[in-house]
JSON list of C-alpha atoms in Angstrom, two decimals:
[
{"chain": "L", "resi": 1, "resn": "MET", "atom": "CA", "xyz": [85.72, 34.43, 22.83]},
{"chain": "L", "resi": 2, "resn": "PRO", "atom": "CA", "xyz": [82.41, 35.41, 21.33]},
{"chain": "L", "resi": 3, "resn": "SER", "atom": "CA", "xyz": [80.96, 38.76, 22.22]},
{"chain": "L", "resi": 4, "resn": "SER", "atom": "CA", "xyz": [77.56, 39.27, 23.74]},
{"chain": "L", "resi": 5, "resn": "HIS", "atom": "CA", "xyz": [76.43, 40.53, 20.36]},
{"chain": "L", "resi": 6, "resn": "ASP", "atom": "CA", "xyz": [77.24, 37.17, 18.72]},
{"chain": "L", "resi": 7, "resn": "THR", "atom": "CA", "xyz": [74.35, 35.36, 20.43]},
{"chain": "L", "resi": 8, "resn": "ASP", "atom": "CA", "xyz": [72.99, 32.20, 18.78]},
{"chain": "L", "resi": 9, "resn": "ALA", "atom": "CA", "xyz": [69.89, 33.13, 16.73]},
{"chain": "L", "resi": 10, "resn": "ARG", "atom": "CA", "xyz": [67.90, 30.25, 18.08]},
{"chain": "L", "resi": 11, "resn": "TRP", "atom": "CA", "xyz": [67.80, 31.85, 21.52]},
{"chain": "L", "resi": 12, "resn": "LEU", "atom": "CA", "xyz": [66.41, 35.09, 20.24]},
{"chain": "L", "resi": 13, "resn": "PRO", "atom": "CA", "xyz": [62.65, 35.73, 20.39]},
{"chain": "L", "resi": 14, "resn": "GLU", "atom": "CA", "xyz": [60.82, 35.93, 17.08]},
{"chain": "L", "resi": 15, "resn": "ALA", "atom": "CA", "xyz": [60.42, 39.32, 15.56]},
{"chain": "L", "resi": 16, "resn": "PRO", "atom": "CA", "xyz": [57.02, 40.71, 16.42]},
{"chain": "L", "resi": 17, "resn": "ASP", "atom": "CA", "xyz": [54.46, 40.89, 13.61]},
{"chain": "L", "resi": 18, "resn": "ALA", "atom": "CA", "xyz": [54.19, 44.47, 12.57]},
{"chain": "L", "resi": 19, "resn": "ARG", "atom": "CA", "xyz": [50.48, 44.10, 11.77]},
{"chain": "L", "resi": 20, "resn": "THR", "atom": "CA", "xyz": [47.84, 44.61, 14.40]},
{"chain": "L", "resi": 21, "resn": "PRO", "atom": "CA", "xyz": [45.67, 41.59, 15.31]},
{"chain": "L", "resi": 22, "resn": "GLY", "atom": "CA", "xyz": [42.85, 42.93, 13.14]},
{"chain": "L", "resi": 23, "resn": "GLU", "atom": "CA", "xyz": [45.18, 43.11, 10.17]},
{"chain": "L", "resi": 24, "resn": "ARG", "atom": "CA", "xyz": [46.72, 39.65, 10.53]},
{"chain": "L", "resi": 25, "resn": "GLU", "atom": "CA", "xyz": [45.61, 37.26, 7.79]},
{"chain": "L", "resi": 26, "resn": "SER", "atom": "CA", "xyz": [45.16, 33.56, 8.29]},
{"chain": "L", "resi": 27, "resn": "GLY", "atom": "CA", "xyz": [44.82, 30.80, 5.72]},
{"chain": "L", "resi": 28, "resn": "PHE", "atom": "CA", "xyz": [41.08, 30.84, 6.36]},
{"chain": "L", "resi": 29, "resn": "ASP", "atom": "CA", "xyz": [40.98, 34.58, 5.66]},
{"chain": "L", "resi": 30, "resn": "ARG", "atom": "CA", "xyz": [42.55, 33.96, 2.27]},
{"chain": "L", "resi": 31, "resn": "GLY", "atom": "CA", "xyz": [39.77, 31.54, 1.27]},
{"chain": "L", "resi": 32, "resn": "LEU", "atom": "CA", "xyz": [41.66, 28.36, 2.19]},
{"chain": "L", "resi": 33, "resn": "ALA", "atom": "CA", "xyz": [39.86, 25.43, 3.69]},
{"chain": "L", "resi": 34, "resn": "PRO", "atom": "CA", "xyz": [41.08, 24.42, 7.15]},
{"chain": "L", "resi": 35, "resn": "GLY", "atom": "CA", "xyz": [44.13, 22.18, 6.74]},
{"chain": "L", "resi": 36, "resn": "ALA", "atom": "CA", "xyz": [44.64, 23.17, 3.09]},
{"chain": "L", "resi": 37, "resn": "ASP", "atom": "CA", "xyz": [48.08, 23.94, 1.81]},
{"chain": "L", "resi": 38, "resn": "GLU", "atom": "CA", "xyz": [48.57, 27.68, 1.51]},
{"chain": "L", "resi": 39, "resn": "THR", "atom": "CA", "xyz": [50.19, 27.13, -1.87]},
{"chain": "L", "resi": 40, "resn": "THR", "atom": "CA", "xyz": [46.87, 25.81, -3.30]},
{"chain": "L", "resi": 41, "resn": "PRO", "atom": "CA", "xyz": [45.53, 28.41, -5.71]},
{"chain": "L", "resi": 42, "resn": "ALA", "atom": "CA", "xyz": [42.17, 29.96, -4.75]},
{"chain": "L", "resi": 43, "resn": "ASP", "atom": "CA", "xyz": [39.06, 29.12, -6.81]},
{"chain": "L", "resi": 44, "resn": "ASP", "atom": "CA", "xyz": [38.85, 31.87, -9.41]},
{"chain": "L", "resi": 45, "resn": "SER", "atom": "CA", "xyz": [35.56, 30.74, -11.03]},
{"chain": "L", "resi": 46, "resn": "ASP", "atom": "CA", "xyz": [32.63, 33.10, -11.47]},
{"chain": "L", "resi": 47, "resn": "PRO", "atom": "CA", "xyz": [30.56, 33.45, -8.26]},
{"chain": "L", "resi": 48, "resn": "LEU", "atom": "CA", "xyz": [27.38, 33.84, -10.32]},
{"chain": "L", "resi": 49, "resn": "GLN", "atom": "CA", "xyz": [28.10, 30.55, -12.11]},
{"chain": "L", "resi": 50, "resn": "ASN", "atom": "CA", "xyz": [28.68, 28.85, -8.75]},
{"chain": "L", "resi": 51, "resn": "ALA", "atom": "CA", "xyz": [25.42, 30.24, -7.40]},
{"chain": "L", "resi": 52, "resn": "LEU", "atom": "CA", "xyz": [23.50, 29.05, -10.48]},
{"chain": "L", "resi": 53, "resn": "LEU", "atom": "CA", "xyz": [25.04, 25.59, -10.20]},
{"chain": "L", "resi": 54, "resn": "GLU", "atom": "CA", "xyz": [24.13, 25.39, -6.53]},
{"chain": "L", "resi": 55, "resn": "LEU", "atom": "CA", "xyz": [20.61, 26.61, -7.31]},
{"chain": "L", "resi": 56, "resn": "ALA", "atom": "CA", "xyz": [20.21, 23.90, -9.97]},
{"chain": "L", "resi": 57, "resn": "GLN", "atom": "CA", "xyz": [21.37, 21.26, -7.49]},
{"chain": "L", "resi": 58, "resn": "LEU", "atom": "CA", "xyz": [18.94, 22.53, -4.86]},
{"chain": "L", "resi": 59, "resn": "GLU", "atom": "CA", "xyz": [16.07, 22.55, -7.38]},
{"chain": "L", "resi": 60, "resn": "ASP", "atom": "CA", "xyz": [16.92, 18.95, -8.34]},
{"chain": "L", "resi": 61, "resn": "ARG", "atom": "CA", "xyz": [16.97, 17.87, -4.70]},
{"chain": "L", "resi": 62, "resn": "TYR", "atom": "CA", "xyz": [13.66, 19.68, -4.12]},
{"chain": "L", "resi": 63, "resn": "ALA", "atom": "CA", "xyz": [12.04, 17.98, -7.14]},
{"chain": "L", "resi": 64, "resn": "ARG", "atom": "CA", "xyz": [13.25, 14.57, -5.96]},
{"chain": "L", "resi": 65, "resn": "ALA", "atom": "CA", "xyz": [11.98, 15.21, -2.43]},
{"chain": "L", "resi": 66, "resn": "ARG", "atom": "CA", "xyz": [8.57, 16.27, -3.79]},
{"chain": "L", "resi": 67, "resn": "ALA", "atom": "CA", "xyz": [8.39, 13.14, -5.97]},
{"chain": "L", "resi": 68, "resn": "ASP", "atom": "CA", "xyz": [9.34, 10.95, -3.01]},
{"chain": "L", "resi": 69, "resn": "LEU", "atom": "CA", "xyz": [6.69, 12.63, -0.86]},
{"chain": "L", "resi": 70, "resn": "GLU", "atom": "CA", "xyz": [4.04, 12.18, -3.56]},
{"chain": "L", "resi": 71, "resn": "ASN", "atom": "CA", "xyz": [4.96, 8.50, -3.97]},
{"chain": "L", "resi": 72, "resn": "TYR", "atom": "CA", "xyz": [4.76, 8.06, -0.19]},
{"chain": "L", "resi": 73, "resn": "ARG", "atom": "CA", "xyz": [1.31, 9.68, -0.12]},
{"chain": "L", "resi": 74, "resn": "LYS", "atom": "CA", "xyz": [0.08, 7.40, -2.91]},
{"chain": "L", "resi": 75, "resn": "ARG", "atom": "CA", "xyz": [1.49, 4.29, -1.20]},
{"chain": "L", "resi": 76, "resn": "SER", "atom": "CA", "xyz": [-0.09, 5.35, 2.09]},
{"chain": "L", "resi": 77, "resn": "ALA", "atom": "CA", "xyz": [-3.47, 5.96, 0.43]},
{"chain": "L", "resi": 78, "resn": "ARG", "atom": "CA", "xyz": [-3.34, 2.54, -1.29]},
{"chain": "L", "resi": 79, "resn": "GLU", "atom": "CA", "xyz": [-2.39, 0.83, 1.96]},
{"chain": "L", "resi": 80, "resn": "GLN", "atom": "CA", "xyz": [-5.15, 2.63, 3.83]},
{"chain": "L", "resi": 81, "resn": "GLN", "atom": "CA", "xyz": [-7.69, 1.66, 1.16]},
{"chain": "L", "resi": 82, "resn": "ARG", "atom": "CA", "xyz": [-6.52, -1.97, 1.30]},
{"chain": "L", "resi": 83, "resn": "LEU", "atom": "CA", "xyz": [-6.94, -2.05, 5.09]},
{"chain": "L", "resi": 84, "resn": "ILE", "atom": "CA", "xyz": [-10.42, -0.51, 4.81]},
{"chain": "L", "resi": 85, "resn": "GLU", "atom": "CA", "xyz": [-11.42, -3.12, 2.21]},
{"chain": "L", "resi": 86, "resn": "GLN", "atom": "CA", "xyz": [-10.06, -5.94, 4.39]},
{"chain": "L", "resi": 87, "resn": "ALA", "atom": "CA", "xyz": [-12.01, -4.70, 7.42]},
{"chain": "L", "resi": 88, "resn": "ARG", "atom": "CA", "xyz": [-15.16, -4.25, 5.33]},
{"chain": "L", "resi": 89, "resn": "GLU", "atom": "CA", "xyz": [-14.88, -7.71, 3.81]},
{"chain": "L", "resi": 90, "resn": "SER", "atom": "CA", "xyz": [-14.26, -9.27, 7.23]},
{"chain": "L", "resi": 91, "resn": "MET", "atom": "CA", "xyz": [-17.38, -7.59, 8.63]},
{"chain": "L", "resi": 92, "resn": "LEU", "atom": "CA", "xyz": [-19.45, -8.68, 5.63]},
{"chain": "L", "resi": 93, "resn": "LEU", "atom": "CA", "xyz": [-18.27, -12.29, 5.94]},
{"chain": "L", "resi": 94, "resn": "ASN", "atom": "CA", "xyz": [-19.49, -12.27, 9.55]},
{"chain": "L", "resi": 95, "resn": "TRP", "atom": "CA", "xyz": [-22.91, -11.03, 8.40]},
{"chain": "L", "resi": 96, "resn": "LEU", "atom": "CA", "xyz": [-23.04, -13.78, 5.76]},
{"chain": "L", "resi": 97, "resn": "GLU", "atom": "CA", "xyz": [-23.09, -16.31, 8.59]},
{"chain": "L", "resi": 98, "resn": "VAL", "atom": "CA", "xyz": [-26.28, -14.65, 9.85]},
{"chain": "L", "resi": 99, "resn": "ALA", "atom": "CA", "xyz": [-27.76, -14.87, 6.35]},
{"chain": "L", "resi": 100, "resn": "ASP", "atom": "CA", "xyz": [-26.84, -18.57, 6.22]},
{"chain": "L", "resi": 101, "resn": "SER", "atom": "CA", "xyz": [-28.60, -19.20, 9.55]},
{"chain": "L", "resi": 102, "resn": "VAL", "atom": "CA", "xyz": [-31.78, -17.53, 8.27]},
{"chain": "L", "resi": 103, "resn": "ASP", "atom": "CA", "xyz": [-31.59, -19.59, 5.04]},
{"chain": "L", "resi": 104, "resn": "ARG", "atom": "CA", "xyz": [-31.21, -22.86, 6.97]},
{"chain": "L", "resi": 105, "resn": "ALA", "atom": "CA", "xyz": [-34.06, -21.97, 9.32]},
{"chain": "L", "resi": 106, "resn": "ALA", "atom": "CA", "xyz": [-36.35, -21.12, 6.39]},
{"chain": "L", "resi": 107, "resn": "ALA", "atom": "CA", "xyz": [-35.45, -24.38, 4.61]},
{"chain": "L", "resi": 108, "resn": "MET", "atom": "CA", "xyz": [-36.52, -26.41, 7.66]},
{"chain": "L", "resi": 109, "resn": "GLN", "atom": "CA", "xyz": [-40.04, -24.91, 7.68]},
{"chain": "L", "resi": 110, "resn": "ALA", "atom": "CA", "xyz": [-43.02, -26.17, 5.75]},
{"chain": "L", "resi": 111, "resn": "ASP", "atom": "CA", "xyz": [-43.80, -24.23, 2.58]},
{"chain": "L", "resi": 112, "resn": "ASP", "atom": "CA", "xyz": [-47.05, -22.79, 3.96]},
{"chain": "L", "resi": 113, "resn": "SER", "atom": "CA", "xyz": [-45.70, -22.08, 7.44]},
{"chain": "L", "resi": 114, "resn": "PRO", "atom": "CA", "xyz": [-46.10, -18.50, 8.74]},
{"chain": "L", "resi": 115, "resn": "CYS", "atom": "CA", "xyz": [-42.67, -18.89, 10.31]},
{"chain": "L", "resi": 116, "resn": "ARG", "atom": "CA", "xyz": [-41.16, -19.58, 6.88]},
{"chain": "L", "resi": 117, "resn": "GLU", "atom": "CA", "xyz": [-42.80, -16.46, 5.48]},
{"chain": "L", "resi": 118, "resn": "GLY", "atom": "CA", "xyz": [-41.33, -14.40, 8.31]},
{"chain": "L", "resi": 119, "resn": "LEU", "atom": "CA", "xyz": [-37.87, -15.89, 7.79]},
{"chain": "L", "resi": 120, "resn": "LEU", "atom": "CA", "xyz": [-38.04, -15.19, 4.05]},
{"chain": "L", "resi": 121, "resn": "ALA", "atom": "CA", "xyz": [-38.99, -11.57, 4.85]},
{"chain": "L", "resi": 122, "resn": "VAL", "atom": "CA", "xyz": [-35.92, -11.32, 7.13]},
{"chain": "L", "resi": 123, "resn": "ARG", "atom": "CA", "xyz": [-33.81, -12.86, 4.36]},
{"chain": "L", "resi": 124, "resn": "ALA", "atom": "CA", "xyz": [-35.06, -10.24, 1.89]},
{"chain": "L", "resi": 125, "resn": "GLN", "atom": "CA", "xyz": [-34.20, -7.50, 4.37]},
{"chain": "L", "resi": 126, "resn": "ILE", "atom": "CA", "xyz": [-30.68, -8.94, 4.84]},
{"chain": "L", "resi": 127, "resn": "ASP", "atom": "CA", "xyz": [-30.22, -9.00, 1.05]},
{"chain": "L", "resi": 128, "resn": "THR", "atom": "CA", "xyz": [-31.36, -5.35, 0.83]},
{"chain": "L", "resi": 129, "resn": "VAL", "atom": "CA", "xyz": [-28.90, -4.25, 3.54]},
{"chain": "L", "resi": 130, "resn": "LEU", "atom": "CA", "xyz": [-26.05, -6.20, 1.90]},
{"chain": "L", "resi": 131, "resn": "ALA", "atom": "CA", "xyz": [-26.95, -4.72, -1.51]},
{"chain": "L", "resi": 132, "resn": "ARG", "atom": "CA", "xyz": [-26.47, -1.22, -0.07]},
{"chain": "L", "resi": 133, "resn": "ASP", "atom": "CA", "xyz": [-22.83, -2.20, 0.53]},
{"chain": "L", "resi": 134, "resn": "GLY", "atom": "CA", "xyz": [-22.50, -3.61, -2.98]},
{"chain": "L", "resi": 135, "resn": "VAL", "atom": "CA", "xyz": [-22.92, -7.28, -1.99]},
{"chain": "L", "resi": 136, "resn": "GLN", "atom": "CA", "xyz": [-25.03, -9.55, -4.23]},
{"chain": "L", "resi": 137, "resn": "ARG", "atom": "CA", "xyz": [-26.04, -13.20, -3.86]},
{"chain": "L", "resi": 138, "resn": "ILE", "atom": "CA", "xyz": [-24.63, -15.51, -6.50]},
{"chain": "L", "resi": 139, "resn": "GLY", "atom": "CA", "xyz": [-25.61, -19.04, -7.42]},
{"chain": "L", "resi": 140, "resn": "ALA", "atom": "CA", "xyz": [-29.08, -20.07, -8.58]},
{"chain": "L", "resi": 141, "resn": "PRO", "atom": "CA", "xyz": [-30.57, -23.33, -9.88]},
{"chain": "L", "resi": 142, "resn": "GLY", "atom": "CA", "xyz": [-30.45, -23.64, -13.67]},
{"chain": "L", "resi": 143, "resn": "GLU", "atom": "CA", "xyz": [-27.38, -21.51, -14.33]},
{"chain": "L", "resi": 144, "resn": "PRO", "atom": "CA", "xyz": [-24.26, -23.13, -15.84]},
{"chain": "L", "resi": 145, "resn": "PHE", "atom": "CA", "xyz": [-21.57, -24.22, -13.40]},
{"chain": "L", "resi": 146, "resn": "ASP", "atom": "CA", "xyz": [-18.74, -21.68, -13.19]},
{"chain": "L", "resi": 147, "resn": "PRO", "atom": "CA", "xyz": [-15.76, -22.58, -10.97]},
{"chain": "L", "resi": 148, "resn": "GLU", "atom": "CA", "xyz": [-15.14, -18.85, -10.39]},
{"chain": "L", "resi": 149, "resn": "HIS", "atom": "CA", "xyz": [-18.58, -18.47, -8.76]},
{"chain": "L", "resi": 150, "resn": "HIS", "atom": "CA", "xyz": [-19.50, -22.00, -7.66]},
{"chain": "L", "resi": 151, "resn": "GLU", "atom": "CA", "xyz": [-18.05, -24.71, -5.50]},
{"chain": "L", "resi": 152, "resn": "ALA", "atom": "CA", "xyz": [-19.40, -28.16, -6.41]},
{"chain": "L", "resi": 153, "resn": "VAL", "atom": "CA", "xyz": [-20.22, -30.14, -3.27]},
{"chain": "L", "resi": 154, "resn": "ALA", "atom": "CA", "xyz": [-22.07, -32.96, -5.08]},
{"chain": "L", "resi": 155, "resn": "THR", "atom": "CA", "xyz": [-23.06, -34.15, -8.55]},
{"chain": "L", "resi": 156, "resn": "ARG", "atom": "CA", "xyz": [-26.22, -35.86, -9.71]},
{"chain": "L", "resi": 157, "resn": "SER", "atom": "CA", "xyz": [-26.77, -37.76, -12.96]},
{"chain": "L", "resi": 158, "resn": "LEU", "atom": "CA", "xyz": [-29.85, -36.48, -14.76]},
{"chain": "L", "resi": 159, "resn": "GLU", "atom": "CA", "xyz": [-30.85, -36.64, -18.41]},
{"chain": "L", "resi": 160, "resn": "ALA", "atom": "CA", "xyz": [-33.52, -33.95, -18.25]},
{"chain": "L", "resi": 161, "resn": "VAL", "atom": "CA", "xyz": [-31.11, -31.05, -17.54]},
{"chain": "L", "resi": 162, "resn": "PRO", "atom": "CA", "xyz": [-28.02, -29.82, -19.39]},
{"chain": "L", "resi": 163, "resn": "ASP", "atom": "CA", "xyz": [-24.67, -31.23, -18.31]},
{"chain": "L", "resi": 164, "resn": "ARG", "atom": "CA", "xyz": [-22.76, -29.09, -15.77]},
{"chain": "L", "resi": 165, "resn": "SER", "atom": "CA", "xyz": [-25.73, -26.96, -14.79]},
{"chain": "L", "resi": 166, "resn": "VAL", "atom": "CA", "xyz": [-26.58, -26.06, -11.19]},
{"chain": "L", "resi": 167, "resn": "LEU", "atom": "CA", "xyz": [-29.34, -28.26, -9.77]},
{"chain": "L", "resi": 168, "resn": "ASP", "atom": "CA", "xyz": [-29.48, -26.93, -6.23]},
{"chain": "L", "resi": 169, "resn": "VAL", "atom": "CA", "xyz": [-27.77, -24.29, -4.08]},
{"chain": "L", "resi": 170, "resn": "VAL", "atom": "CA", "xyz": [-26.64, -25.72, -0.73]},
{"chain": "L", "resi": 171, "resn": "ARG", "atom": "CA", "xyz": [-25.20, -22.41, 0.50]},
{"chain": "L", "resi": 172, "resn": "SER", "atom": "CA", "xyz": [-25.50, -19.06, -1.26]},
{"chain": "L", "resi": 173, "resn": "GLY", "atom": "CA", "xyz": [-22.41, -17.33, -2.57]},
{"chain": "L", "resi": 174, "resn": "PHE", "atom": "CA", "xyz": [-21.79, -13.60, -2.46]},
{"chain": "L", "resi": 175, "resn": "ALA", "atom": "CA", "xyz": [-19.91, -11.11, -4.61]},
{"chain": "L", "resi": 176, "resn": "LEU", "atom": "CA", "xyz": [-18.71, -7.66, -3.61]},
{"chain": "L", "resi": 177, "resn": "GLY", "atom": "CA", "xyz": [-18.49, -5.25, -6.52]},
{"chain": "L", "resi": 178, "resn": "GLY", "atom": "CA", "xyz": [-18.16, -8.06, -9.04]},
{"chain": "L", "resi": 179, "resn": "ARG", "atom": "CA", "xyz": [-15.47, -9.87, -7.01]},
{"chain": "L", "resi": 180, "resn": "VAL", "atom": "CA", "xyz": [-16.47, -13.17, -5.41]},
{"chain": "L", "resi": 181, "resn": "ILE", "atom": "CA", "xyz": [-15.95, -13.04, -1.65]},
{"chain": "L", "resi": 182, "resn": "ARG", "atom": "CA", "xyz": [-17.55, -16.45, -1.10]},
{"chain": "L", "resi": 183, "resn": "PRO", "atom": "CA", "xyz": [-18.44, -18.97, -3.84]},
{"chain": "L", "resi": 184, "resn": "ALA", "atom": "CA", "xyz": [-21.83, -20.66, -3.80]},
{"chain": "L", "resi": 185, "resn": "GLN", "atom": "CA", "xyz": [-21.86, -24.32, -2.77]},
{"chain": "L", "resi": 186, "resn": "VAL", "atom": "CA", "xyz": [-23.93, -26.14, -5.37]},
{"chain": "L", "resi": 187, "resn": "VAL", "atom": "CA", "xyz": [-25.06, -29.54, -6.62]},
{"chain": "L", "resi": 188, "resn": "VAL", "atom": "CA", "xyz": [-24.09, -29.96, -10.28]},
{"chain": "L", "resi": 189, "resn": "ALA", "atom": "CA", "xyz": [-25.88, -32.03, -12.93]},
{"chain": "L", "resi": 190, "resn": "ARG", "atom": "CA", "xyz": [-23.85, -34.62, -14.85]},
{"chain": "L", "resi": 191, "resn": "SER", "atom": "CA", "xyz": [-25.02, -36.42, -17.94]},
{"chain": "L", "resi": 192, "resn": "PRO", "atom": "CA", "xyz": [-25.34, -40.15, -17.31]},
{"chain": "L", "resi": 193, "resn": "ASP", "atom": "CA", "xyz": [-22.51, -42.23, -18.79]},
{"chain": "L", "resi": 194, "resn": "PRO", "atom": "CA", "xyz": [-23.64, -44.03, -21.94]},
{"chain": "L", "resi": 195, "resn": "PRO", "atom": "CA", "xyz": [-24.04, -47.77, -21.46]},
{"chain": "L", "resi": 196, "resn": "GLY", "atom": "CA", "xyz": [-20.87, -49.42, -22.50]}
]
């Protein structure tokens, strides 16, 4: 019969840790990551080298972030400028309709009519205001036909004028800073076909 001293070891409480709670060391205290095997050797590399490597990585991230921010600013500025130009061009195109109305009204008056003189004065004022915004009329009788600046609405066979020259301007065209925003509608001269 077993004695009371021969008790099964599994029923005995664990031996108390001789260290105080402040002295007890965990895997985390020994530099181990949570869940890491305690047999993994600790990183013995130079702390200064690690700090320099981390600093280089941070500087790289900072440089990339600055470059991204600068690119964003440039894109935003270009987009803002494009929207401003679109709004400006839209407003100018609306004013061109007013200029067209004045031109048509002046064309319907007799050459010596006081009303025609007044309408031509208004037309000159419109041209001055548009010129302040960089808008110029394009298309005039006698100049060579240019599909970039003119839109042919009719042709007329004449021998007295050079082939493909502008005979008459039906509706003025306009350019903004050298870029055509509306081509001039013109009548173009064509040389008569030789008798065949």
